[in-house]
Coordinates of C-alpha atoms and ligand atoms in Angstrom, one line a residue:
Chain A
M1 CA -27.3 7.7 4.8
L2 CA -30.4 6.0 6.0
L3 CA -32.5 8.3 3.8
K4 CA -30.4 7.5 0.8
E5 CA -30.8 3.8 1.3
K6 CA -34.5 4.1 1.6
K7 CA -34.5 6.0 -1.6
T8 CA -32.9 3.2 -3.6
W9 CA -35.1 0.9 -1.8
A10 CA -38.2 2.8 -2.8
L11 CA -38.2 1.1 -6.2
P12 CA -38.4 -2.6 -5.5
Y13 CA -38.8 -5.2 -8.2
S14 CA -42.5 -5.4 -7.3
A15 CA -43.0 -1.9 -8.5
V16 CA -42.2 -2.8 -12.1
T17 CA -42.9 -6.4 -12.5
P18 CA -46.1 -8.4 -12.3
K19 CA -46.0 -10.2 -9.0
A20 CA -46.5 -13.7 -10.4
D21 CA -43.3 -13.3 -12.4
Y22 CA -41.0 -13.2 -9.5
L23 CA -42.8 -14.3 -6.3
N24 CA -42.6 -18.0 -5.8
R25 CA -44.1 -19.6 -2.8
R26 CA -40.9 -19.4 -0.9
D27 CA -40.6 -15.7 -1.4
I28 CA -44.2 -15.1 -0.3
L29 CA -43.6 -17.0 2.9
K30 CA -40.4 -15.2 3.5
A31 CA -42.0 -11.8 2.8
M32 CA -44.8 -12.6 5.2
G33 CA -42.4 -13.6 7.9
M34 CA -40.4 -10.5 7.3
A35 CA -43.4 -8.2 7.4
A36 CA -44.5 -9.8 10.7
A37 CA -41.1 -9.4 12.2
A38 CA -40.3 -5.9 10.9
G39 CA -43.6 -4.3 11.8
T40 CA -45.6 -1.8 9.8
G41 CA -43.1 1.0 9.6
L42 CA -40.5 -1.0 7.7
A43 CA -43.0 -2.9 5.5
M44 CA -41.3 -2.0 2.2
G45 CA -39.4 -5.2 1.9
F46 CA -36.8 -4.3 4.5
R47 CA -34.4 -7.1 5.4
P48 CA -32.0 -7.2 8.3
S49 CA -28.8 -5.5 7.2
G50 CA -26.7 -8.4 8.5
A51 CA -28.5 -10.8 6.1
R52 CA -25.8 -10.6 3.5
A53 CA -22.8 -9.6 5.6
A54 CA -19.5 -10.4 3.9
G55 CA -17.8 -13.5 5.2
K56 CA -21.0 -15.4 6.0
A57 CA -21.1 -19.0 4.8
L58 CA -23.2 -19.7 1.7
E59 CA -25.0 -22.8 0.5
Y60 CA -24.0 -23.9 -2.9
R61 CA -23.3 -27.0 -5.0
K62 CA -20.0 -28.0 -6.4
T63 CA -19.5 -28.2 -10.2
G64 CA -17.1 -29.7 -12.6
Y65 CA -15.6 -26.3 -13.4
S66 CA -12.2 -26.7 -12.0
V67 CA -8.5 -26.3 -12.6
D68 CA -5.7 -28.8 -12.2
E69 CA -3.8 -26.6 -9.8
P70 CA -4.0 -25.7 -6.2
L71 CA -6.3 -22.9 -5.1
T72 CA -4.7 -19.6 -4.3
D73 CA -4.7 -19.0 -0.6
R74 CA -7.9 -17.2 0.5
E75 CA -5.7 -14.7 2.3
L76 CA -3.9 -13.7 -0.8
A77 CA -7.0 -13.6 -3.1
T78 CA -8.8 -11.4 -0.7
Q79 CA -6.0 -9.0 0.3
Y80 CA -4.5 -8.1 -3.0
N81 CA -6.6 -6.8 -5.9
N82 CA -7.6 -3.7 -7.7
F83 CA -10.6 -1.6 -6.8
Y84 CA -9.9 1.9 -7.9
E85 CA -13.1 3.3 -6.4
F86 CA -11.4 2.7 -3.0
T87 CA -7.7 3.1 -3.7
T88 CA -5.2 2.4 -6.5
S89 CA -3.1 0.4 -4.0
K90 CA -3.8 -3.3 -4.3
E91 CA -2.7 -3.9 -0.8
A92 CA -4.8 -1.2 0.7
V93 CA -8.2 -2.0 -0.8
V94 CA -9.1 -4.4 2.1
A95 CA -8.7 -1.6 4.7
E96 CA -10.4 1.1 2.6
A97 CA -13.4 -1.1 1.9
R98 CA -13.8 -2.4 5.4
D99 CA -16.9 -0.3 6.2
F100 CA -18.4 -0.5 2.8
N101 CA -22.2 -1.1 3.3
T102 CA -23.7 -3.3 0.7
S103 CA -27.0 -4.0 2.3
P104 CA -29.6 -3.3 1.0
W105 CA -28.4 -3.5 -2.6
T106 CA -30.3 -3.0 -5.8
V107 CA -29.5 -3.5 -9.4
K108 CA -31.1 -1.4 -12.1
V109 CA -31.9 -3.3 -15.3
S110 CA -32.6 -1.1 -18.3
G111 CA -32.5 -0.9 -22.1
L112 CA -33.7 -3.5 -24.6
A113 CA -35.2 -6.1 -22.3
D114 CA -38.7 -7.1 -21.3
K115 CA -38.2 -7.1 -17.6
T116 CA -36.4 -3.9 -16.9
G117 CA -36.6 -2.3 -13.4
T118 CA -34.8 -2.1 -10.2
Y119 CA -34.2 -5.4 -8.5
D120 CA -33.2 -6.4 -5.1
L121 CA -30.2 -8.6 -5.1
A122 CA -32.1 -11.6 -3.9
D123 CA -34.6 -11.1 -6.7
L124 CA -32.0 -11.0 -9.4
I125 CA -29.9 -13.9 -8.1
D126 CA -31.5 -17.2 -7.1
Y127 CA -29.7 -17.9 -3.9
N128 CA -31.1 -21.5 -4.0
A129 CA -29.2 -22.1 -7.2
L130 CA -25.7 -21.0 -6.2
E131 CA -22.9 -23.0 -7.6
E132 CA -19.1 -23.0 -7.1
R133 CA -16.7 -22.8 -10.0
I134 CA -13.0 -22.8 -9.7
Y135 CA -11.6 -20.5 -12.4
R136 CA -8.2 -19.1 -13.3
F137 CA -8.2 -15.3 -12.9
R138 CA -5.6 -13.4 -15.0
C139 CA -5.1 -9.6 -14.4
V140 CA -3.8 -7.5 -17.2
E141 CA -1.0 -6.5 -14.9
T142 CA 0.3 -10.1 -15.2
W143 CA -0.6 -11.5 -11.8
S144 CA -3.0 -14.4 -11.6
M145 CA -4.8 -16.6 -9.2
I146 CA -7.1 -19.6 -8.9
V147 CA -10.3 -18.9 -7.0
P148 CA -13.4 -20.9 -6.1
W149 CA -16.2 -18.4 -7.0
I150 CA -19.8 -18.8 -6.0
G151 CA -22.7 -17.5 -8.1
V152 CA -25.1 -18.2 -10.9
P153 CA -24.4 -18.3 -14.6
L154 CA -24.8 -14.9 -16.1
A155 CA -26.7 -16.5 -19.0
D156 CA -29.5 -17.7 -16.6
V157 CA -30.0 -14.2 -15.3
V158 CA -29.9 -12.7 -18.7
K159 CA -32.6 -15.1 -19.9
K160 CA -34.7 -14.3 -17.0
L161 CA -34.6 -10.6 -17.9
G162 CA -35.9 -11.3 -21.4
P163 CA -33.5 -9.4 -23.7
Q164 CA -35.2 -8.2 -26.9
P165 CA -33.9 -9.3 -30.3
G166 CA -32.3 -5.9 -30.8
A167 CA -30.1 -6.3 -27.7
K168 CA -26.6 -7.0 -29.0
Y169 CA -24.6 -6.1 -25.9
V170 CA -25.0 -5.9 -22.2
R171 CA -23.3 -3.1 -20.2
F172 CA -22.5 -3.3 -16.5
Q173 CA -21.9 -0.4 -14.1
T174 CA -20.3 -0.2 -10.7
L175 CA -21.7 1.7 -7.8
V176 CA -20.6 5.4 -7.4
D177 CA -20.9 6.5 -3.8
E178 CA -18.6 9.3 -2.8
E179 CA -19.4 8.8 0.9
Q180 CA -18.3 5.2 0.8
M181 CA -15.6 5.2 -1.8
P182 CA -12.7 7.4 -1.0
G183 CA -10.8 6.6 -4.2
L184 CA -13.4 8.2 -6.5
N185 CA -12.0 11.7 -6.2
R186 CA -8.4 10.8 -6.0
I187 CA -8.0 9.8 -9.6
N188 CA -9.2 11.2 -12.8
I189 CA -11.5 8.4 -14.2
P190 CA -14.9 9.0 -15.7
W191 CA -17.1 7.2 -13.2
P192 CA -19.0 5.0 -13.0
Y193 CA -16.7 2.2 -13.9
Q194 CA -18.4 0.3 -16.7
E195 CA -17.8 -2.9 -18.7
G196 CA -19.6 -4.8 -21.3
L197 CA -20.0 -8.1 -23.1
R198 CA -21.3 -9.0 -26.5
M199 CA -24.6 -10.8 -26.1
D200 CA -23.2 -14.2 -27.3
E201 CA -20.4 -13.8 -24.8
A202 CA -22.9 -13.1 -22.0
M203 CA -24.9 -16.2 -23.0
N204 CA -21.8 -18.4 -23.0
A205 CA -21.8 -20.9 -20.1
L206 CA -18.7 -19.5 -18.4
P207 CA -19.5 -16.0 -17.1
L208 CA -20.6 -16.2 -13.5
L209 CA -22.6 -13.5 -11.7
T210 CA -20.7 -13.9 -8.5
V211 CA -21.8 -13.4 -4.9
G212 CA -19.3 -15.4 -3.0
M213 CA -15.8 -16.9 -2.9
Y214 CA -14.2 -19.6 -0.8
G215 CA -17.5 -20.7 0.5
E216 CA -18.5 -17.4 1.8
I217 CA -20.3 -14.2 0.8
L218 CA -17.9 -11.9 -1.2
P219 CA -15.7 -9.7 1.0
N220 CA -16.2 -6.0 0.3
Q221 CA -12.8 -5.6 -1.3
N222 CA -13.5 -8.3 -3.9
G223 CA -16.6 -6.6 -5.3
A224 CA -19.4 -7.2 -2.8
P225 CA -22.2 -7.9 -3.0
I226 CA -22.3 -8.9 -6.7
R227 CA -19.7 -9.0 -9.4
L228 CA -19.0 -10.5 -12.7
I229 CA -16.4 -13.2 -13.4
V230 CA -15.4 -13.7 -17.0
P231 CA -12.5 -16.2 -16.8
W232 CA -11.1 -16.0 -20.3
K233 CA -10.8 -12.2 -20.2
Y234 CA -8.4 -9.9 -18.3
G235 CA -9.5 -9.2 -14.8
F236 CA -10.7 -5.6 -15.5
K237 CA -13.7 -7.1 -17.5
S238 CA -14.8 -8.8 -14.3
I239 CA -16.6 -5.7 -13.0
K240 CA -17.3 -5.4 -9.2
S241 CA -20.1 -4.1 -7.0
I242 CA -22.6 -4.0 -9.9
V243 CA -25.6 -1.7 -9.7
G244 CA -26.6 -1.5 -13.4
L245 CA -27.2 -3.8 -16.3
H246 CA -28.1 -2.3 -19.6
F247 CA -29.1 -4.1 -22.8
T248 CA -28.1 -2.2 -25.9
D249 CA -27.6 -2.5 -29.6
Q250 CA -24.3 -0.4 -29.4
E251 CA -21.0 -1.7 -28.3
P252 CA -20.7 -0.1 -24.8
K253 CA -17.9 2.2 -23.9
T254 CA -15.7 0.5 -21.3
T255 CA -13.7 2.3 -18.7
W256 CA -10.2 1.2 -19.5
N257 CA -10.8 1.5 -23.2
I258 CA -11.8 5.1 -22.6
L259 CA -8.7 5.7 -20.5
A260 CA -6.2 4.2 -22.9
P261 CA -7.7 2.9 -26.1
N262 CA -4.4 1.7 -27.5
E263 CA -3.8 -0.5 -24.5
Y264 CA -7.2 -1.9 -23.5
G265 CA -9.7 -3.1 -26.0
F266 CA -13.4 -4.0 -25.7
Y267 CA -12.6 -7.7 -25.9
A268 CA -9.6 -8.0 -23.6
N269 CA -9.3 -11.7 -24.1
V270 CA -6.3 -13.2 -22.4
N271 CA -3.8 -13.8 -25.2
P272 CA -0.1 -14.5 -24.7
D273 CA 0.6 -13.6 -28.3
V274 CA -0.8 -10.1 -28.1
S275 CA 1.2 -8.0 -25.8
H276 CA 0.1 -4.9 -23.9
P277 CA 2.0 -2.0 -25.6
R278 CA 4.1 -1.6 -22.4
W279 CA 4.6 -5.2 -21.2
S280 CA 4.5 -8.7 -22.5
Q281 CA 1.4 -10.8 -21.8
S282 CA 3.2 -14.1 -22.5
S283 CA 3.7 -15.0 -18.9
E284 CA 2.3 -14.4 -15.5
R285 CA 3.1 -14.4 -11.8
R286 CA 0.8 -16.6 -9.7
L287 CA -0.1 -15.1 -6.4
G288 CA 1.5 -17.1 -3.7
A289 CA 4.5 -18.1 -5.8
G290 CA 7.7 -17.6 -3.9
L291 CA 10.4 -15.0 -4.6
F292 CA 12.4 -17.5 -6.6
D293 CA 9.6 -19.3 -8.4
G294 CA 9.5 -17.0 -11.4
R295 CA 6.6 -16.9 -13.9
E296 CA 4.3 -19.3 -15.6
D297 CA 3.3 -19.3 -19.2
T298 CA 0.0 -17.6 -19.9
L299 CA -2.5 -19.7 -21.7
F300 CA -4.5 -18.6 -24.8
M301 CA -8.0 -17.5 -23.6
N302 CA -6.6 -18.2 -20.1
G303 CA -7.0 -21.9 -20.8
Y304 CA -10.7 -21.6 -21.8
A305 CA -10.2 -21.7 -25.6
D306 CA -12.3 -24.8 -26.1
E307 CA -15.3 -23.1 -24.5
V308 CA -15.0 -19.7 -26.1
V309 CA -12.8 -19.6 -29.2
S310 CA -15.7 -20.1 -31.5
L311 CA -17.1 -16.8 -30.3
Y312 CA -14.3 -15.1 -32.2
D313 CA -14.4 -17.1 -35.5
G314 CA -13.1 -14.9 -38.3
M315 CA -12.0 -12.1 -36.0
D316 CA -8.4 -10.8 -36.0
L317 CA -7.5 -11.0 -32.4
K318 CA -4.5 -8.8 -32.8
K319 CA -6.8 -6.0 -34.0
H320 CA -9.7 -6.8 -31.6
Y321 CA -7.5 -7.0 -28.5
Chain I
M1 CA 26.4 24.6 17.5
D2 CA 28.2 24.9 14.2
I3 CA 26.3 22.8 11.6
N4 CA 29.2 22.6 9.3
K5 CA 31.3 21.2 12.0
T6 CA 28.7 18.6 12.8
L7 CA 28.5 17.7 9.1
R8 CA 32.3 17.2 9.0
H9 CA 32.3 15.1 12.2
G10 CA 34.0 11.7 11.8
L11 CA 30.7 9.9 12.6
A12 CA 28.6 11.8 10.0
K13 CA 29.4 9.5 7.1
P14 CA 29.0 6.2 9.0
V15 CA 25.6 7.4 10.3
L16 CA 24.5 8.4 6.8
H17 CA 25.7 5.0 5.5
L18 CA 23.6 3.3 8.1
L19 CA 20.5 5.4 7.2
A20 CA 21.0 4.8 3.5
L21 CA 21.2 1.1 4.1
L22 CA 18.1 0.9 6.3
P23 CA 15.8 0.2 3.3
A24 CA 18.1 -2.6 2.2
F25 CA 18.0 -4.1 5.7
W26 CA 14.3 -3.7 5.8
L27 CA 13.9 -5.5 2.5
G28 CA 16.3 -8.2 3.7
W29 CA 14.1 -8.6 6.8
L30 CA 10.9 -8.9 4.7
V31 CA 12.6 -11.6 2.6
L32 CA 13.8 -13.6 5.5
S33 CA 10.5 -13.4 7.4
N34 CA 8.7 -14.3 4.2
D35 CA 6.6 -11.2 4.6
L36 CA 6.5 -9.8 1.0
G37 CA 2.8 -10.1 0.5
A38 CA 0.8 -11.8 -2.3
N39 CA 3.2 -10.8 -5.1
P40 CA 6.7 -10.9 -3.7
I41 CA 8.5 -10.3 -7.0
E42 CA 6.5 -7.2 -7.7
R43 CA 7.1 -6.1 -4.2
V44 CA 10.9 -6.4 -4.5
N45 CA 10.9 -4.8 -8.0
R46 CA 9.0 -1.9 -6.7
F47 CA 10.8 -1.5 -3.5
T48 CA 14.2 -1.4 -5.1
G49 CA 13.0 0.8 -8.0
D50 CA 11.5 3.3 -5.5
W51 CA 14.7 3.5 -3.5
A52 CA 16.9 3.9 -6.5
L53 CA 14.8 6.9 -7.5
Y54 CA 14.6 8.3 -3.9
M55 CA 18.3 8.1 -3.5
L56 CA 18.9 9.8 -6.8
L57 CA 16.5 12.6 -5.9
I58 CA 18.1 13.0 -2.5
A59 CA 21.6 13.2 -4.1
L60 CA 20.3 15.8 -6.5
A61 CA 18.8 17.7 -3.6
V62 CA 22.2 18.2 -1.9
T63 CA 23.3 21.2 -3.9
P64 CA 20.0 23.0 -3.7
A65 CA 19.9 22.3 0.0
K66 CA 23.3 23.8 0.4
L67 CA 22.3 26.9 -1.7
L68 CA 19.3 27.5 0.5
S69 CA 20.8 26.7 3.9
G70 CA 24.4 27.9 3.4
W71 CA 25.7 24.7 5.0
K72 CA 28.9 24.5 3.0
S73 CA 29.8 21.0 4.1
L74 CA 26.7 19.3 2.8
P75 CA 28.3 18.4 -0.6
R76 CA 30.7 15.9 1.0
F77 CA 27.8 13.5 1.1
R78 CA 26.7 13.8 -2.4
R79 CA 28.9 11.2 -4.0
M80 CA 27.9 8.7 -1.4
L81 CA 24.2 9.3 -2.0
G82 CA 24.6 8.9 -5.7
L83 CA 26.4 5.6 -5.2
Y84 CA 23.5 4.5 -3.1
S85 CA 21.2 5.2 -5.9
F86 CA 23.4 3.1 -8.1
F87 CA 23.3 0.4 -5.4
Y88 CA 19.5 0.3 -5.3
A89 CA 19.3 0.5 -9.1
S90 CA 21.6 -2.6 -9.3
L91 CA 19.3 -4.5 -6.9
H92 CA 16.4 -3.4 -9.0
L93 CA 18.0 -4.6 -12.2
T94 CA 19.0 -7.8 -10.5
S95 CA 15.5 -8.4 -9.2
Y96 CA 14.2 -7.8 -12.7
L97 CA 16.7 -10.1 -14.4
V98 CA 17.0 -12.9 -11.9
L99 CA 13.7 -13.0 -9.9
D100 CA 11.2 -11.8 -12.4
H101 CA 12.6 -13.2 -15.6
Q102 CA 14.9 -15.9 -14.2
L103 CA 17.5 -14.9 -16.8
H104 CA 15.1 -16.0 -19.5
W105 CA 17.1 -14.0 -22.1
G106 CA 14.5 -14.3 -24.9
R107 CA 11.9 -12.5 -22.8
I108 CA 14.3 -10.0 -21.5
I109 CA 15.6 -9.0 -24.9
E110 CA 12.0 -8.7 -26.2
D111 CA 11.2 -6.5 -23.2
I112 CA 14.2 -4.3 -23.7
T113 CA 13.7 -3.8 -27.4
K114 CA 9.9 -3.4 -27.3
R115 CA 9.2 -1.4 -24.2
P116 CA 10.1 2.2 -24.0
Y117 CA 10.0 2.3 -20.2
I118 CA 12.5 -0.5 -20.0
M119 CA 14.8 1.3 -22.5
V120 CA 14.6 4.4 -20.5
G121 CA 15.3 2.5 -17.3
L122 CA 18.3 0.9 -19.0
A123 CA 19.6 4.3 -20.2
C124 CA 19.4 5.5 -16.6
V125 CA 21.2 2.4 -15.3
I126 CA 24.0 2.9 -17.9
I127 CA 24.5 6.5 -16.7
L128 CA 24.5 5.6 -13.1
T129 CA 27.0 2.9 -13.8
M130 CA 29.3 5.3 -15.7
L131 CA 29.1 7.8 -12.8
A132 CA 29.7 5.1 -10.2
V133 CA 32.8 3.7 -12.1
T134 CA 34.3 7.2 -12.4
S135 CA 33.4 8.2 -8.8
P136 CA 36.8 7.5 -7.2
K137 CA 39.3 10.3 -6.9
A138 CA 41.7 8.5 -9.2
A139 CA 39.2 8.8 -12.0
I140 CA 39.1 12.6 -11.7
R141 CA 42.8 12.8 -12.1
K142 CA 42.7 10.4 -15.0
L143 CA 39.9 12.2 -16.8
G144 CA 40.9 15.7 -15.9
A145 CA 38.6 17.9 -13.8
K146 CA 36.8 19.5 -16.7
A147 CA 35.9 16.3 -18.5
W148 CA 35.0 14.7 -15.3
Q149 CA 32.6 17.5 -14.4
K150 CA 31.1 17.4 -17.8
L151 CA 30.5 13.7 -17.5
H152 CA 29.0 14.0 -14.1
K153 CA 26.5 16.5 -15.3
L154 CA 24.7 13.4 -16.7
V155 CA 23.3 12.9 -13.3
Y156 CA 20.6 15.4 -14.2
A157 CA 19.7 13.3 -17.2
A158 CA 19.6 10.2 -15.0
G159 CA 17.1 12.0 -12.7
C160 CA 14.9 12.8 -15.7
L161 CA 15.2 9.3 -17.1
G162 CA 14.3 7.7 -13.7
V163 CA 11.2 9.8 -13.5
I164 CA 10.2 9.2 -17.1
H165 CA 10.7 5.4 -16.5
Y166 CA 8.3 5.6 -13.6
Y167 CA 5.8 7.7 -15.5
L168 CA 5.7 5.3 -18.4
L169 CA 5.1 2.2 -16.4
V170 CA 2.1 3.2 -14.2
K171 CA -1.3 2.1 -15.4
A172 CA -3.5 5.1 -14.6
D173 CA -2.6 6.5 -11.3
I174 CA 0.2 9.0 -12.3
R175 CA 0.2 10.9 -9.0
Q176 CA 3.4 9.3 -7.6
P177 CA 5.5 9.8 -10.8
L178 CA 4.1 13.4 -11.1
L179 CA 5.2 14.1 -7.5
M180 CA 8.7 12.8 -8.3
A181 CA 8.7 15.0 -11.5
G182 CA 7.6 18.0 -9.4
I183 CA 10.4 17.4 -6.9
L184 CA 12.9 17.1 -9.7
L185 CA 11.7 20.4 -11.3
L186 CA 11.8 22.1 -8.0
L187 CA 15.4 21.1 -7.5
F188 CA 16.3 22.3 -11.0
G189 CA 14.4 25.5 -10.3
I190 CA 16.4 26.3 -7.2
R191 CA 19.7 25.8 -9.0
F192 CA 18.5 27.9 -11.9
W193 CA 17.2 30.7 -9.7
H194 CA 20.4 30.7 -7.8
H195 CA 22.7 30.8 -10.8
R196 CA 20.7 33.7 -12.2
R197 CA 21.0 35.6 -9.0
A198 CA 24.7 34.8 -8.7
A199 CA 25.2 36.0 -12.3
S200 CA 23.4 39.3 -11.8
S201 CA 25.0 40.2 -8.4
P202 CA 28.6 41.3 -8.1
P203 CA 31.0 38.3 -8.0
K204 CA 31.8 37.0 -4.6
K205 CA 32.9 33.5 -3.8
T206 CA 31.0 31.4 -6.3
S207 CA 29.7 28.0 -5.4
V208 CA 30.8 26.0 -8.4
D209 CA 30.5 22.3 -7.8
R210 CA 33.8 21.0 -6.7
P211 CA 35.0 17.9 -8.4
G212 CA 35.2 14.9 -6.2
H213 CA 32.0 15.9 -4.5
A214 CA 29.7 15.8 -7.4
V215 CA 28.0 12.5 -8.1
Ligands
HEM1 C1 17.5 -1.8 -17.1 C2 17.0 -1.0 -16.1 C3 15.7 -1.2 -15.5 C4 14.7 -2.1 -15.6 C5 14.7 -3.3 -16.6 C6 13.6 -1.7 -14.8 C7 12.4 -2.5 -14.7 C8 11.3 -2.1 -14.0 C9 10.1 -2.8 -13.9 C10 9.8 -4.1 -14.7 C11 9.3 -2.1 -13.1 C12 7.8 -2.5 -12.8 C13 7.7 -3.2 -11.5 C14 6.3 -3.7 -11.3 O1 5.4 -2.8 -11.3 O2 6.1 -4.9 -11.3 C15 10.0 -1.0 -12.6 C16 9.5 -0.1 -11.7 C17 10.2 1.0 -11.2 N1 11.5 1.3 -11.5 FE1 12.7 0.4 -12.8 N2 13.9 -0.6 -14.1 C18 15.2 -0.2 -14.5 C19 15.9 0.9 -14.1 C20 15.4 1.8 -13.1 C21 16.1 2.9 -12.6 C22 17.5 3.3 -12.9 C23 15.3 3.5 -11.7 C24 15.6 4.8 -10.8 C25 16.6 5.5 -10.8 C26 14.1 2.8 -11.6 C27 13.0 3.2 -10.9 C28 11.8 2.5 -10.9 C29 10.7 2.9 -10.1 C30 10.6 4.2 -9.2 C31 9.7 2.0 -10.3 C32 8.2 2.1 -9.8 C33 8.1 1.4 -8.5 C34 6.7 1.5 -8.0 O3 5.8 1.2 -8.7 O4 6.6 1.9 -6.8 N3 14.2 1.8 -12.5 N4 11.3 -1.0 -13.1

């Protein structure tokens, strides 16, 4: 285990990027302090493993992104979700992911961008710029929740990475680690899990590269340490535990589309008028609703039509589901 | 100890009733203690659907179990187990209609007409209802034993439909429905194998399903 971690660590951002590009004064001071504390043997950017432990409080600023409805209880939002790398039971993810070690964590950036390379999480995400956004989250299975996510706009990160003009899409990949993810071998899915956005979708103001929820660092089961939140699309687009970002000129293959192309499209925009072949998408069950509360109507683009509908001008949304 | 005597004991049926009702009590307990998790409606839907199918498979296992074990008194429980499948299927349907769709008929009719898995489930419920309605002894007399037996052969179709319903509704993880399909095939296989053996060996007392004990 330790060896493996060191191996991923062996390619820090500094190895592929001019120092001036990413080291601000703060980082230099931090690095100096760290080196002093860690001693020579662990000089290679080692940080204490508890530094990003799930559940730790984060510093962030509030934003105007909110929803006129009460938040889903933290208990529910963190104990009921899909994460097939661990298990296909939504209730069991929390237990299966309990010992998931997410520190250190690196994200490999590749493809048509100027600043490709392997980044430590803290170099990719500016932890001083974290913001909270309260978004609706709508799963394709028809359950939904309202969650205060904490992160940075995906667009900011993409800009920082310098995508080249030829980059039309960005593809994301989830970690594959057989030692840590007991679900990988239990189900026949071509891992790694991958998802993608069109470049203009990625540059929209809404998608959030997310490192926290409910004021704290993301719990393992919710996609620690870094996940995407794309609030106008079905939940499976909001990929978890990201280790790869790839800029490409081709529409990336996405996992659910590979598994069932007639049921899950590349776009996967929330749309009450386009039903899943096997169930209607016109309504949803809000987590936390009582046994007799029934369903709520699902909103077009999950309620974010004003912000995103222009992305799909001239497209037949029934065809591009 | 004579197993068959135990199986015919006056307490055997009450005990089995209690066992078959345990899941229902458990569900009732979860409802009352507000312990159904994040998605209570889904939980109730699934719980009742699971038990409708389990009971159906258990009912279908009675004859194979008798053939393998030689416990001749086992079939006296078959009708009761079949009726429990009907009982849980009724709860399942009620949960779907009342809790999930709050009798919103527009949505329900759209669901039934558009979704194969709902159609298959409905076909299964219709069969289970027909069998339940004709389960009293009086119905056998009225229909005649032959016709009644023919009708009750539909229980095999119900088993298949229940498994297909399950297979069609899962998103990607088909292990559970495949397990159910495997069990169903195994049960059919045991019957088939036994009938072939019975047909090729000299006739002794055959074990034709007796009316009144089939589901
Ligand atoms: C009109 C009749 C029926 C309807 C409308 C119906 C509807 C449904 C629905 C909507 C679900 C999905 C629950 C969810 O995942 O949220 C479901 C699951 C299920 N149903 Fe049915 N059903 C019907 C009949 C039956 C019958 C007759 C059986 C068994 C004999 C059955 C067995 C199951 C099973 C095993 C599941 C899966 C539970 C799980 O995921 O653990 N259903 N049904």
